[in-house]
Short mmCIF file of C-alpha atoms in Angstrom, two decimals:
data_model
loop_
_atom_site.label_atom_id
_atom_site.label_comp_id
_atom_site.label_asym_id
_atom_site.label_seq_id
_atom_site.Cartn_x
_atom_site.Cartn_y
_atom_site.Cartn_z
CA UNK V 1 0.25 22.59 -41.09
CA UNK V 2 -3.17 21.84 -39.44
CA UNK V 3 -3.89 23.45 -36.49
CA UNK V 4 -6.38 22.49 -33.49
CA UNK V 5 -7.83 23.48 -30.58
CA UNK V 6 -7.11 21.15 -27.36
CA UNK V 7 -9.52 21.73 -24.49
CA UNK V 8 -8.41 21.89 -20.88
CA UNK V 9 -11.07 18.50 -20.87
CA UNK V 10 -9.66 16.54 -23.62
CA UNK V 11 -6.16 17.48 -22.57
CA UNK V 12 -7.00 16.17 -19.15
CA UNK V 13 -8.79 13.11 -20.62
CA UNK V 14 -5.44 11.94 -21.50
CA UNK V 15 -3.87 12.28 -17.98
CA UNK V 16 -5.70 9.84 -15.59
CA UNK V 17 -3.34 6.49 -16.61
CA UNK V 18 -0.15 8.48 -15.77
CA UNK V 19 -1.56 10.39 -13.30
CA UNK V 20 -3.61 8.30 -11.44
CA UNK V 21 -3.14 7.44 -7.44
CA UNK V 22 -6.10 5.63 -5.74
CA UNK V 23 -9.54 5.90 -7.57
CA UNK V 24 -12.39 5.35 -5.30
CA UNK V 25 -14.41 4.54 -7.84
CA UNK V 26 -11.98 2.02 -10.36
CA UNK V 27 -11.40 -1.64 -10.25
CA UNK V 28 -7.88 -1.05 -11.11
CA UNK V 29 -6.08 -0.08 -8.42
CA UNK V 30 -2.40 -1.35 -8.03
CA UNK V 31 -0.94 -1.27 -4.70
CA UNK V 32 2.64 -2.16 -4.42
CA UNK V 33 4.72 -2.28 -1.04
CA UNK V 34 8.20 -0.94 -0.87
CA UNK V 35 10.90 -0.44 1.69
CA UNK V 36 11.63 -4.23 2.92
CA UNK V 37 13.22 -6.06 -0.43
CA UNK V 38 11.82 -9.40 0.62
CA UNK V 39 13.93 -10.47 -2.55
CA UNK V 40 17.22 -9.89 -0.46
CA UNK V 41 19.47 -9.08 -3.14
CA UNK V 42 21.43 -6.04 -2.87
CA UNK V 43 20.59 -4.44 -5.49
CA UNK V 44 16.91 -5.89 -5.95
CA UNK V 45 15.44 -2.82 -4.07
CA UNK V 46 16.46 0.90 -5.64
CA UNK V 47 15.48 4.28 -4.92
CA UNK V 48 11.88 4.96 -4.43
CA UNK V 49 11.66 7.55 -7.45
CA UNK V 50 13.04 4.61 -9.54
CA UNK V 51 9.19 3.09 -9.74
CA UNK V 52 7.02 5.59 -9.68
CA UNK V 53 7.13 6.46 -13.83
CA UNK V 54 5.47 3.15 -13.65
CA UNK V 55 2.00 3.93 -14.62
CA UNK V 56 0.13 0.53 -13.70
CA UNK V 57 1.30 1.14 -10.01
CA UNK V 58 -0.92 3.54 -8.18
CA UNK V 59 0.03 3.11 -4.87
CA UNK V 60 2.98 2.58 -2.96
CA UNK V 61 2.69 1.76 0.84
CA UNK V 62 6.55 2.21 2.56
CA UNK V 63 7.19 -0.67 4.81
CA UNK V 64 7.36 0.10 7.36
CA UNK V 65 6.66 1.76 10.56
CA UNK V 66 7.72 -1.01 12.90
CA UNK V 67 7.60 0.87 16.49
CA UNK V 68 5.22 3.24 17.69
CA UNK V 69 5.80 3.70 21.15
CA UNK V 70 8.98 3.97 20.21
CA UNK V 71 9.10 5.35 16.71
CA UNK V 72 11.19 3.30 14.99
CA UNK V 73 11.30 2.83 10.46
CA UNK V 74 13.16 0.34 8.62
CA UNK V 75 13.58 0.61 4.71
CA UNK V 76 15.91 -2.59 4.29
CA UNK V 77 18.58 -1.27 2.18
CA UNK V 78 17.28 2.47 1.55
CA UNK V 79 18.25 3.05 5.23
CA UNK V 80 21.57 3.06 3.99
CA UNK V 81 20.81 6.54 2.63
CA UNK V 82 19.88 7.72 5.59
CA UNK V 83 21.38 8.82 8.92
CA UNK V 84 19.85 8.18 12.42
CA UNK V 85 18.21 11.44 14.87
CA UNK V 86 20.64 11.03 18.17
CA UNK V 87 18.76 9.71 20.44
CA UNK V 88 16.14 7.70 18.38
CA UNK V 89 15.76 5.06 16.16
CA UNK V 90 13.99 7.35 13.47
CA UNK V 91 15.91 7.89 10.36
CA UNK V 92 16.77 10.92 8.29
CA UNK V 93 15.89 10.08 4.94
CA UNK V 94 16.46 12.94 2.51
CA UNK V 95 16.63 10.93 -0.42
CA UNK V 96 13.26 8.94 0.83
CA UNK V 97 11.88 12.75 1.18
CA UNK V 98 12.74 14.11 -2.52
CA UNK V 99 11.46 10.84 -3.66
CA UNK V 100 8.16 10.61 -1.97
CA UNK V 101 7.63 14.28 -3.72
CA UNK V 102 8.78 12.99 -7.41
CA UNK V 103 6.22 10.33 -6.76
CA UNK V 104 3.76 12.48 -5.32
CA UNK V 105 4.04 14.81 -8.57
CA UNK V 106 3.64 11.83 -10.82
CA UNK V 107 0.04 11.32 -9.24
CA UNK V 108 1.03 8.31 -6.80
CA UNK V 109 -0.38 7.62 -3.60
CA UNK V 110 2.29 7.15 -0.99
CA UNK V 111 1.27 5.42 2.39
CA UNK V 112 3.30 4.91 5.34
CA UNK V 113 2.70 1.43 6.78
CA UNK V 114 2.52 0.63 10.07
CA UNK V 115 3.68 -2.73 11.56
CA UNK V 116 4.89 -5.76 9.69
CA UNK V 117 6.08 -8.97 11.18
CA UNK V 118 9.03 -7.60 13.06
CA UNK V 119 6.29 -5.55 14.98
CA UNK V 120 6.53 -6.40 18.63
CA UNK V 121 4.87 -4.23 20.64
CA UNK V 122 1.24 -5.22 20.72
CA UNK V 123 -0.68 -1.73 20.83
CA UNK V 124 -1.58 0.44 23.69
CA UNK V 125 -2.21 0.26 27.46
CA UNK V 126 -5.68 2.43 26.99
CA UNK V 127 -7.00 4.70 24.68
CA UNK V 128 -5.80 8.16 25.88
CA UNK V 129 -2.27 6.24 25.08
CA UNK V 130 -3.39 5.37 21.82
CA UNK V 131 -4.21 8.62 21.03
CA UNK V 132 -1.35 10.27 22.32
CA UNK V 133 1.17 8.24 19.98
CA UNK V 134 -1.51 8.70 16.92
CA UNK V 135 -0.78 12.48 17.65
CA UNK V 136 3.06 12.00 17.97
CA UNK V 137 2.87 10.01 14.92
CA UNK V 138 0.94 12.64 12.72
CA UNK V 139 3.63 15.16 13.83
CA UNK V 140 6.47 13.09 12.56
CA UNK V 141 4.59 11.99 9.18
CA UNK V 142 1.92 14.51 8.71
CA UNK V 143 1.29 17.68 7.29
CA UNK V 144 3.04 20.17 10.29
CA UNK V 145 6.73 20.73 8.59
CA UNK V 146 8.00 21.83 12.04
CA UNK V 147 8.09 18.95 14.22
CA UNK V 148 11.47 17.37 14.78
CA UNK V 149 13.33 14.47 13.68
CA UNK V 150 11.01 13.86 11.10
CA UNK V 151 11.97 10.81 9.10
CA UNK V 152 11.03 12.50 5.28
CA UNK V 153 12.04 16.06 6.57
CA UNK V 154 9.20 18.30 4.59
CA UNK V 155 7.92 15.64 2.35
CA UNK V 156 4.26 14.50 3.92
CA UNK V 157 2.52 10.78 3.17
CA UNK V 158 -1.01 10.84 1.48
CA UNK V 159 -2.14 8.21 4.99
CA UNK V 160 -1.18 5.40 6.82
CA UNK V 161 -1.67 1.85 6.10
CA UNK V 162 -1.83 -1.28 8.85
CA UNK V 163 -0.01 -4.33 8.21
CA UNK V 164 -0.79 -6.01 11.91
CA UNK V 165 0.24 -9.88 11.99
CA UNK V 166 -0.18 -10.79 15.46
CA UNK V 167 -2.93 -9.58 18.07
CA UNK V 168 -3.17 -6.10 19.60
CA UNK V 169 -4.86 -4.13 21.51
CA UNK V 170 -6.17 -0.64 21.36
CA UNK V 171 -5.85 0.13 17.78
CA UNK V 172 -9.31 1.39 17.18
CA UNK V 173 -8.59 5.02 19.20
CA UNK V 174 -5.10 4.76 17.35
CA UNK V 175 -6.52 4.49 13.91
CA UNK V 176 -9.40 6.51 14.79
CA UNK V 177 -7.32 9.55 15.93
CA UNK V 178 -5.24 9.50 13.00
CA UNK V 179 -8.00 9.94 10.71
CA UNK V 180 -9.43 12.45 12.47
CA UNK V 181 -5.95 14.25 12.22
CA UNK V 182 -5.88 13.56 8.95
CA UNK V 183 -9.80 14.66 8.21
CA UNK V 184 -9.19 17.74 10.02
CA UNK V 185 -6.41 19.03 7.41
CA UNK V 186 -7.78 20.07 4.37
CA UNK V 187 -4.55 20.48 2.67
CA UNK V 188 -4.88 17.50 0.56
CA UNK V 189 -6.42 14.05 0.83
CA UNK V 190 -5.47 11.56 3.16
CA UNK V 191 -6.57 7.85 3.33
CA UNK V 192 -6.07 5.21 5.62
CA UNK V 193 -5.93 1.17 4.43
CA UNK V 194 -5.16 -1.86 6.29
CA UNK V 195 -3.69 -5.20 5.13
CA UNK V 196 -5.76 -8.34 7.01
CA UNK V 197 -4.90 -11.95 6.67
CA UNK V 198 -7.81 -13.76 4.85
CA UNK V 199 -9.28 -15.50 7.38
CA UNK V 200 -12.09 -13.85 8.66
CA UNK V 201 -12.29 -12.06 11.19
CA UNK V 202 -8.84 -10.98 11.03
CA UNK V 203 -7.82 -11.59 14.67
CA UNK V 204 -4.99 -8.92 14.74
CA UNK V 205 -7.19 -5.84 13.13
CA UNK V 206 -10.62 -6.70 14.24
CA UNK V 207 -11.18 -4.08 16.61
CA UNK V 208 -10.41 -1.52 14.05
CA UNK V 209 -12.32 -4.04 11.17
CA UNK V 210 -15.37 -3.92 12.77
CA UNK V 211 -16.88 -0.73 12.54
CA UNK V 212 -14.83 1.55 14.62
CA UNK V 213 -12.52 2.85 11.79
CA UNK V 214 -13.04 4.64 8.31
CA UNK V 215 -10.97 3.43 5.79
CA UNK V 216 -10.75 4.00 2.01
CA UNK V 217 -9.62 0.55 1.30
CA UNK V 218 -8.25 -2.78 2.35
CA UNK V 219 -5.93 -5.15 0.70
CA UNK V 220 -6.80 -8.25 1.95
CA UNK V 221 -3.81 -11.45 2.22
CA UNK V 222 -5.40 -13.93 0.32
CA UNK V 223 -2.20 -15.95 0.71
CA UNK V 224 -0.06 -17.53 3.33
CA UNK V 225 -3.64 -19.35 4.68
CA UNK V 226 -6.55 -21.95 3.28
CA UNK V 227 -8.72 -18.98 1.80
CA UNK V 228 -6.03 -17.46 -0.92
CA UNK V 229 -5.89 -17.35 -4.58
CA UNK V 230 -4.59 -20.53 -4.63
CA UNK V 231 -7.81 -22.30 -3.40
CA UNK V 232 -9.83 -20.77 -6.05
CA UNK V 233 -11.79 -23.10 -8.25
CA UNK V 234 -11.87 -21.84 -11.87
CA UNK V 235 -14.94 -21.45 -13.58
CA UNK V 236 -17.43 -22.09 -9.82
CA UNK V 237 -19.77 -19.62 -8.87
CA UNK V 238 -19.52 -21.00 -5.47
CA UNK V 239 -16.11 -20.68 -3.51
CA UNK V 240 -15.67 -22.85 -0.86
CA UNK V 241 -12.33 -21.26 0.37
CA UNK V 242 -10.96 -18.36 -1.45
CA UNK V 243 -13.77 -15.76 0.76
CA UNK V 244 -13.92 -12.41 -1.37
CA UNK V 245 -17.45 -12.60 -1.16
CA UNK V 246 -17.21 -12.73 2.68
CA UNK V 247 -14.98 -9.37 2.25
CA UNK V 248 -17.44 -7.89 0.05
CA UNK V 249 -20.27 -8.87 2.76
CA UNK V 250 -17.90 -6.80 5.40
CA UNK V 251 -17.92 -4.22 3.15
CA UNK V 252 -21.46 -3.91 3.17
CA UNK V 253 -22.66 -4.60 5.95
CA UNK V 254 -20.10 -4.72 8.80
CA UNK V 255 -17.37 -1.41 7.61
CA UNK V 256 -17.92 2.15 8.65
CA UNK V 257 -17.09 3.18 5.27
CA UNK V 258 -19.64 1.74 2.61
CA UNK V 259 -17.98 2.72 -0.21
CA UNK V 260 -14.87 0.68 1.17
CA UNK V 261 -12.71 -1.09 -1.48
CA UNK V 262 -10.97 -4.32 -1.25
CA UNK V 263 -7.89 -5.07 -2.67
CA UNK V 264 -7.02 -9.02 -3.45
CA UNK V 265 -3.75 -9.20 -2.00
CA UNK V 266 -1.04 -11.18 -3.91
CA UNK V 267 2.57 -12.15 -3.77
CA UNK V 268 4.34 -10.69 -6.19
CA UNK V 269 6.86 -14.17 -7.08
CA UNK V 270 7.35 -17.27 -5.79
CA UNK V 271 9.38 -16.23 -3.08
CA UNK V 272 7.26 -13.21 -1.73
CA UNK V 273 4.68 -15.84 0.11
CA UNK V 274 3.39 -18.93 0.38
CA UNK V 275 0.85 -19.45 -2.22
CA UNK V 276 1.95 -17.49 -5.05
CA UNK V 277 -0.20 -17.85 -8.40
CA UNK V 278 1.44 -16.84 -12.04
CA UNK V 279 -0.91 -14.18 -13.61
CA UNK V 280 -2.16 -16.29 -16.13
CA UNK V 281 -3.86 -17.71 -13.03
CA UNK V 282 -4.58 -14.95 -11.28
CA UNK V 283 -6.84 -13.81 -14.19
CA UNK V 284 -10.23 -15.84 -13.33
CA UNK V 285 -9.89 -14.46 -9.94
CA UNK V 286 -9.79 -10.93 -11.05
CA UNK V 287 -12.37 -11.84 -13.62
CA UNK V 288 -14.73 -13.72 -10.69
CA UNK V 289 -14.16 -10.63 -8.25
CA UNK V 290 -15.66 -7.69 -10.94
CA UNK V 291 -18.79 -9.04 -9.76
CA UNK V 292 -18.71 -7.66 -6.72
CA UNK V 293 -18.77 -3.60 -6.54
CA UNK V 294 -16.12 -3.40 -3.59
CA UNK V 295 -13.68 -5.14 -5.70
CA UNK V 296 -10.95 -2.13 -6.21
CA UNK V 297 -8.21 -4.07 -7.31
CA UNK V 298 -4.83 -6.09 -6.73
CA UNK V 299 -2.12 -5.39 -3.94
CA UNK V 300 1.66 -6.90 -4.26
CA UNK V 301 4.17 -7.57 -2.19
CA UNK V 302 6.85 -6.81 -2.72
CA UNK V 303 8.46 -4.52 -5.18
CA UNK V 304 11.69 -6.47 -5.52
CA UNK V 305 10.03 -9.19 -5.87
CA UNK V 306 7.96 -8.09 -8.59
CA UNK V 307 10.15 -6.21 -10.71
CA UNK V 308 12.41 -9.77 -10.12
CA UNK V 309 8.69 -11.18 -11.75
CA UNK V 310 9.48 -9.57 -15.55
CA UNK V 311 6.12 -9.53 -17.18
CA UNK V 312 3.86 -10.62 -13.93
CA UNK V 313 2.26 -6.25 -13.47
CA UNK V 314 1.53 -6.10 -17.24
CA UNK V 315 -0.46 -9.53 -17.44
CA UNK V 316 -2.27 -8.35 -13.61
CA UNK V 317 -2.70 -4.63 -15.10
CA UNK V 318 -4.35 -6.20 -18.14
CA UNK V 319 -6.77 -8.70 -16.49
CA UNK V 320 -7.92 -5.45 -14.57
CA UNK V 321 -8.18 -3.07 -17.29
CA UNK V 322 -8.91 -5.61 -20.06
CA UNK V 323 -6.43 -4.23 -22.17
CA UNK V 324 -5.26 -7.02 -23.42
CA UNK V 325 -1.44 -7.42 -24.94
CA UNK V 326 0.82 -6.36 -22.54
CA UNK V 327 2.48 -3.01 -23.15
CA UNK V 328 5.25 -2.76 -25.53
CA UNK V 329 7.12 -1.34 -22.99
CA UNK V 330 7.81 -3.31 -20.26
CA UNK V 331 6.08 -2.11 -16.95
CA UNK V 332 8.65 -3.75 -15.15
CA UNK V 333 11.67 -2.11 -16.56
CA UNK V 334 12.97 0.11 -13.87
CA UNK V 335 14.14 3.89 -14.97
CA UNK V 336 16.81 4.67 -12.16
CA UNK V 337 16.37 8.22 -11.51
CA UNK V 338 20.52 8.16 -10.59
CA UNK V 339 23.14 4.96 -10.20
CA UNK V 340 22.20 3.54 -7.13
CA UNK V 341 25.42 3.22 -5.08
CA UNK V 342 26.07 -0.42 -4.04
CA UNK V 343 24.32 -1.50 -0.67
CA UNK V 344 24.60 -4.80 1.26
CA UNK V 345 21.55 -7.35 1.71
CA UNK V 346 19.74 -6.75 4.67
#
């Protein structure tokens, strides 16, 4: 028997595709949503530990937050693991909060996302309102254990993520008080990402778009409008509707982060948004978008929609690592941690 020696290095060179959450400096980042099974079967959305083996996804934002005035989270059929705090219309999620630790352990980066389309409320009066629910919002998410009717109990997100789809107001001192929570705690890392429509400006995020916020990353739309995937033009230099390169000039020039990544939003199957491109197709885009140094990457929605896609993540996690051959394995084979027990639709 042969005998070597395995450095800590060399042991940890082998760790960074399992255990990999977002990579500031990678253009292979795979964000996929989960929480709203836009595929509406009732079994088409399982427990959150069931995806996070999967090591093309690096991170998952939960959708979503939908009230913040009045705190209020919906996980589609996941809620039905979960009670409701008297009084509220938070849930108690202890199966949501052992899961977001499994994930967390296998090196994902779990966001809580904030809005969606069912999101009503418009923002804040004024800023010192704002702030206030940014605060009450880090005490119910964040990193102080204490607080009451937490919805994931001791389990603590890695940020917060805005999906905004109509306009607001006074979202700048929101966002910008929540990562100034979030800066302050040195416990871990915390990052902050929105999710604009393509058009530019995006008219319900631009006052946090424009310079007023930090964030990590964005995962830009680019479908459901004239300037997705679908308008690109195979093999042009010049775009004259898909507009990453007008994302890449915000990134630049207009974010307060420099070193900002952007995501090219995708669905995830033909019934996850209007627009939807098979990956063979989606490849020139990826290719076309390397050019540009903020490119980080590709954001789906939704999970149940994707793992309904068999075969869509490996051909997307190829194009971006250039790996070729899809994995013998099939990425989009779930591993169910337990039997999910039957739920209904939403």
């Amino acid at each position: 028997m042969v005998y070597s020696t395995l450095t800590l290095a060399s042991f940890a060179s082998m760790l960074p595709a399992v255990l990999a959450g977002f990579d500031s400096s990678a253009q292979t980042n795979v964000a996929v949503y989960w929480g709203q099974n836009s595929y509406g079967q009732a079994t088409s959305q399982t427990r959150l530990a069931d995806y996070c083996s999967n090591d093309e996804i690096n991170i998952i934002p939960l959708a979503f937050l939908n009230g913040i005035n009045t705190p209020i989270t919906n996980f589609a059929n996941a809620g039905d693991n979960c009670t409701v705090y008297a009084g509220t219309q938070l849930l108690n999620c202890p199966q949501l909060e052992e899961d977001i630790k499994t994930c967390q352990s296998q090196g994902k980066t779990i966001l809580l996302s904030i809005g969606g389309a069912t999101y009503t409320e418009g923002g804040f009066s004024d800023s010192a309102s704002a702030e206030a629910a940014a605060t009450n919002i880090w005490n119910l998410f964040g990193s102080d254990t204490s607080q009451k009717n937490r919805p994931f109990l001791t389990a603590v997100v890695d940020g917060f993520d805005f999906d905004l789809e109509s306009t607001t107001q006074n979202f700048a001192p929101f966002a910008s008080k929540l990562r100034s929570l979030m800066d302050a705690d040195s416990s871990k890392t915390y990052y902050l990402s929105a999710a604009p429509q393509c058009p530019y400006p995006d008219a319900a995020m631009n006052d946090m778009l424009n310079g007023a916020v930090s964030f990590d990353w964005i995962q830009v739309q680019f479908y459901n409008n004239y300037c997705g995937v679908s308008s690109f033009t195979p093999g042009s230099t010049t775009q004259n509707n898909f507009n990453f390169k007008t994302w890449d000039d915000w990134a630049k020039n207009t974010s307060k982060n420099k070193d900002v990544k952007v995501l090219i939003g995708v669905p995830a199957n033909t019934g996850a948004g209007g627009g939807y491109e098979p990956a063979s197709s989606l490849d020139p885009v990826i290719q076309y978008a390397k050019q540009f140094s903020s490119f980080g990457g590709v954001m789906m929605w939704d999970m149940s929609q994707l793992y309904a896609n068999s075969g869509f993540l490996d051909s997307v996690y190829a194009s971006l690592t250039g790996s070729g051959a899809a994995k013998a394995r099939s990425a989009t084979t779930l591993v169910t941690k337990t039997k999910p027990a039957p739920t209904q639709a939403p």
